[in-house]
Amino acid sequence: MNRPATKVRRPQLLCIIGCEGENQDKMYFEKIQSIVNSMEERVYDLLFDFAEPFGGDPKCVVERVTAKSIGKLHKMAVFDYDGKKEKYEEAIDLAVENQVVLGYTNYCFDLWLILHKENYFNKVNNQDDYGRKLRRIYGLERGVNIKKKDKVQVILSQIEIEDIQAAIVRAELIAVKNLEKEANKTPKENEYHDNPDTQMHNLLKSIFQKVGVARRFGL
């Protein structure tokens, strides 16, 4: 008699993560968790524990992560520049000081979503500059609120493993281009660049390597 296959139980990799956005950012990482946990070759099950509440400025995000992650190994913070230079720099310094993995994006998270589908190396003046391109790429109606939960679901439904691979490659190309430019420095001498700039690819690479699925993402 054939017996049903035994489901392999894996230990969990718990990641304490802070996000500014309850919809875009949080839902994106829930999608990442779902994709990773569907891969048979994974060594760990990935579990994100979100540092709530959402919102606030970049420094608040890092503060929530550091408070929630006491005694925990894996901690990360996802936030945007959004024109908040002082809080952005303070957030970077606080994250580095507390060994929090950075997933910032300058100017905003919309850039990271665009990079899943297309190159985008243009400098922007504010976060609204991304909206038209994001709507076109993901087939959304003109003028709709791209932060609304149902619209974020439409976007995420179009993101697969290959798109994440492509976003990482494009972000790495941006990082190489930024090396040719003068970096900004925080009060504690940590460097970051004007937009376009992101650390999302490095955060994801760190996660994929830890759970044993880096090869699936071309790493």
Short mmCIF file of C-alpha atoms in Angstrom, two decimals:
data_model
loop_
_atom_site.label_atom_id
_atom_site.label_comp_id
_atom_site.label_asym_id
_atom_site.label_seq_id
_atom_site.Cartn_x
_atom_site.Cartn_y
_atom_site.Cartn_z
CA MET A 1 0.00 0.00 0.00
CA ASN A 2 1.36 3.41 -0.96
CA ARG A 3 1.67 5.79 1.95
CA PRO A 4 1.31 9.55 1.51
CA ALA A 5 4.61 11.41 1.40
CA THR A 6 5.72 12.68 4.77
CA LYS A 7 5.95 16.45 4.91
CA VAL A 8 9.47 17.48 5.81
CA ARG A 9 9.56 19.64 8.91
CA ARG A 10 12.16 22.37 8.91
CA PRO A 11 13.36 24.71 11.64
CA GLN A 12 12.22 28.30 11.34
CA LEU A 13 14.36 31.26 10.46
CA LEU A 14 12.68 34.07 12.39
CA CYS A 15 13.29 37.56 11.03
CA ILE A 16 12.17 40.61 12.99
CA ILE A 17 11.33 43.20 10.37
CA GLY A 18 10.13 46.77 10.55
CA CYS A 19 8.33 48.45 7.65
CA GLU A 20 6.92 51.91 7.08
CA GLY A 21 4.03 50.73 4.92
CA GLU A 22 1.40 48.29 6.17
CA ASN A 23 0.26 47.59 2.62
CA GLN A 24 3.09 47.82 0.07
CA ASP A 25 6.07 46.84 2.22
CA LYS A 26 4.39 44.33 4.54
CA MET A 27 2.46 42.61 1.77
CA TYR A 28 5.59 42.36 -0.35
CA PHE A 29 7.46 40.52 2.40
CA GLU A 30 4.49 38.24 3.01
CA LYS A 31 4.75 37.35 -0.68
CA ILE A 32 8.50 36.69 -0.29
CA GLN A 33 7.76 34.45 2.70
CA SER A 34 5.19 32.49 0.70
CA ILE A 35 7.53 32.03 -2.28
CA VAL A 36 10.47 30.91 -0.16
CA ASN A 37 8.37 28.47 1.86
CA SER A 38 7.16 26.80 -1.33
CA MET A 39 10.73 25.82 -2.30
CA GLU A 40 11.58 22.23 -1.43
CA GLU A 41 15.33 22.91 -1.24
CA ARG A 42 14.99 25.45 1.58
CA VAL A 43 16.85 24.60 4.77
CA TYR A 44 14.59 26.73 6.94
CA ASP A 45 10.99 27.88 6.87
CA LEU A 46 11.02 31.66 6.65
CA LEU A 47 8.94 33.58 9.17
CA PHE A 48 8.69 37.36 9.28
CA ASP A 49 7.61 38.89 12.58
CA PHE A 50 6.64 42.49 11.89
CA ALA A 51 7.53 45.23 14.34
CA GLU A 52 4.27 47.12 14.73
CA PRO A 53 2.72 49.67 14.58
CA PHE A 54 3.38 50.66 10.99
CA GLY A 55 3.95 54.20 9.77
CA GLY A 56 6.07 56.92 11.31
CA ASP A 57 9.42 58.10 10.05
CA PRO A 58 12.50 56.00 9.12
CA LYS A 59 14.06 56.35 12.56
CA CYS A 60 10.86 55.11 14.21
CA VAL A 61 11.00 51.97 12.07
CA VAL A 62 14.52 51.13 13.24
CA GLU A 63 13.64 51.93 16.86
CA ARG A 64 10.71 49.50 16.73
CA VAL A 65 12.94 46.79 15.30
CA THR A 66 15.65 47.22 17.93
CA ALA A 67 13.07 47.15 20.73
CA LYS A 68 11.33 44.02 19.41
CA SER A 69 14.47 42.13 18.45
CA ILE A 70 16.25 42.04 21.82
CA GLY A 71 17.87 38.62 22.05
CA LYS A 72 17.03 37.79 18.41
CA LEU A 73 19.63 37.19 15.69
CA HIS A 74 17.94 38.29 12.48
CA LYS A 75 16.62 41.83 12.35
CA MET A 76 15.97 44.17 9.45
CA ALA A 77 14.41 47.53 8.68
CA VAL A 78 12.68 48.69 5.49
CA PHE A 79 12.11 52.41 5.02
CA ASP A 80 12.20 55.16 2.41
CA TYR A 81 13.87 58.52 2.04
CA ASP A 82 10.63 60.35 1.23
CA GLY A 83 12.39 63.71 1.65
CA LYS A 84 13.01 63.11 5.37
CA LYS A 85 16.77 63.55 5.22
CA GLU A 86 17.46 63.96 8.95
CA LYS A 87 15.34 60.99 10.04
CA TYR A 88 16.65 58.91 7.13
CA GLU A 89 20.25 59.47 8.15
CA GLU A 90 19.46 58.87 11.82
CA ALA A 91 17.76 55.61 10.84
CA ILE A 92 20.79 54.43 8.89
CA ASP A 93 23.13 55.25 11.79
CA LEU A 94 20.89 53.54 14.34
CA ALA A 95 20.54 50.44 12.17
CA VAL A 96 24.29 50.11 11.63
CA GLU A 97 24.92 50.62 15.35
CA ASN A 98 22.46 47.84 16.25
CA GLN A 99 23.41 45.45 13.43
CA VAL A 100 20.03 45.78 11.75
CA VAL A 101 20.12 44.80 8.08
CA LEU A 102 19.09 47.78 5.97
CA GLY A 103 16.46 47.64 3.24
CA TYR A 104 16.08 51.33 2.50
CA THR A 105 15.09 52.83 -0.83
CA ASN A 106 15.67 56.35 -2.09
CA TYR A 107 13.22 57.81 -3.01
CA CYS A 108 10.54 55.27 -2.09
CA PHE A 109 9.52 51.60 -2.26
CA ASP A 110 7.87 52.18 -5.64
CA LEU A 111 11.34 52.16 -7.19
CA TRP A 112 11.92 48.62 -5.96
CA LEU A 113 8.62 47.43 -7.44
CA ILE A 114 9.46 49.04 -10.79
CA LEU A 115 12.83 47.26 -10.87
CA HIS A 116 11.04 43.90 -10.94
CA LYS A 117 9.91 44.68 -14.47
CA GLU A 118 12.08 47.45 -15.97
CA ASN A 119 15.28 49.41 -15.62
CA TYR A 120 14.87 52.74 -13.89
CA PHE A 121 17.92 54.94 -13.45
CA ASN A 122 16.27 58.38 -13.49
CA LYS A 123 16.64 60.86 -10.66
CA VAL A 124 13.26 61.98 -9.30
CA ASN A 125 12.13 64.98 -7.29
CA ASN A 126 9.45 63.26 -5.19
CA GLN A 127 7.71 59.92 -4.77
CA ASP A 128 4.84 60.91 -7.08
CA ASP A 129 7.20 60.71 -10.06
CA TYR A 130 7.06 56.91 -9.87
CA GLY A 131 3.29 56.59 -9.93
CA ARG A 132 2.61 56.84 -13.67
CA LYS A 133 5.32 54.32 -14.53
CA LEU A 134 4.22 51.88 -11.83
CA ARG A 135 0.60 51.99 -13.01
CA ARG A 136 1.63 51.38 -16.63
CA ILE A 137 3.95 48.49 -15.80
CA TYR A 138 1.37 46.65 -13.70
CA GLY A 139 -1.71 47.52 -15.78
CA LEU A 140 -3.41 49.76 -13.23
CA GLU A 141 -5.90 52.47 -14.15
CA ARG A 142 -4.70 56.05 -14.40
CA GLY A 143 -4.91 57.92 -11.11
CA VAL A 144 -5.64 54.94 -8.83
CA ASN A 145 -4.03 54.89 -5.40
CA ILE A 146 -1.12 52.47 -5.75
CA LYS A 147 -0.87 52.12 -1.95
CA LYS A 148 -4.38 50.66 -1.57
CA LYS A 149 -4.46 47.04 -0.49
CA ASP A 150 -6.38 45.76 -3.53
CA LYS A 151 -4.02 47.56 -5.93
CA VAL A 152 -0.97 46.21 -4.12
CA GLN A 153 -2.45 42.73 -4.51
CA VAL A 154 -2.72 43.30 -8.28
CA ILE A 155 0.95 44.30 -8.37
CA LEU A 156 2.16 41.39 -6.26
CA SER A 157 0.15 38.87 -8.28
CA GLN A 158 2.44 39.73 -11.21
CA ILE A 159 5.72 39.20 -9.32
CA GLU A 160 7.34 35.78 -9.61
CA ILE A 161 10.79 34.35 -8.86
CA GLU A 162 12.20 35.55 -12.19
CA ASP A 163 11.03 39.10 -11.47
CA ILE A 164 12.77 39.10 -8.10
CA GLN A 165 15.94 37.85 -9.79
CA ALA A 166 15.68 40.69 -12.31
CA ALA A 167 15.11 43.30 -9.59
CA ILE A 168 18.25 42.17 -7.76
CA VAL A 169 20.30 42.41 -10.96
CA ARG A 170 18.96 45.89 -11.75
CA ALA A 171 19.56 47.09 -8.20
CA GLU A 172 23.13 45.84 -8.35
CA LEU A 173 23.61 47.79 -11.58
CA ILE A 174 22.35 50.92 -9.83
CA ALA A 175 24.81 50.26 -7.00
CA VAL A 176 27.69 50.02 -9.48
CA LYS A 177 26.65 53.29 -11.15
CA ASN A 178 26.45 54.97 -7.74
CA LEU A 179 30.06 54.06 -7.02
CA GLU A 180 30.98 56.57 -9.71
CA LYS A 181 29.24 59.35 -7.76
CA GLU A 182 30.09 61.08 -4.51
CA ALA A 183 28.26 59.50 -1.62
CA ASN A 184 26.31 61.35 1.05
CA LYS A 185 27.43 60.76 4.62
CA THR A 186 25.35 60.50 7.75
CA PRO A 187 26.47 62.19 11.00
CA LYS A 188 28.24 58.91 11.87
CA GLU A 189 29.96 58.68 8.48
CA ASN A 190 27.77 55.95 7.00
CA GLU A 191 27.36 56.38 3.26
CA TYR A 192 24.26 56.44 1.08
CA HIS A 193 23.49 57.86 -2.36
CA ASP A 194 20.96 60.16 -3.95
CA ASN A 195 18.15 58.47 -5.84
CA PRO A 196 17.99 56.05 -7.42
CA ASP A 197 19.47 54.04 -4.56
CA THR A 198 18.33 50.96 -2.69
CA GLN A 199 19.57 48.28 -0.32
CA MET A 200 16.57 46.00 -0.85
CA HIS A 201 18.57 43.60 -3.02
CA ASN A 202 21.18 43.14 -0.30
CA LEU A 203 18.52 42.50 2.32
CA LEU A 204 16.84 39.85 0.17
CA LYS A 205 20.15 38.23 -0.77
CA SER A 206 20.94 37.92 2.93
CA ILE A 207 17.60 36.20 3.57
CA PHE A 208 17.86 33.85 0.59
CA GLN A 209 21.35 32.77 1.59
CA LYS A 210 20.30 32.10 5.18
CA VAL A 211 17.33 29.91 4.25
CA GLY A 212 19.25 28.01 1.57
CA VAL A 213 17.48 29.17 -1.61
CA ALA A 214 20.08 31.57 -2.99
CA ARG A 215 20.72 29.39 -6.04
CA ARG A 216 17.07 29.64 -7.10
CA PHE A 217 17.50 33.40 -7.30
CA GLY A 218 20.69 33.20 -9.34
CA LEU A 219 22.95 34.09 -6.40
#
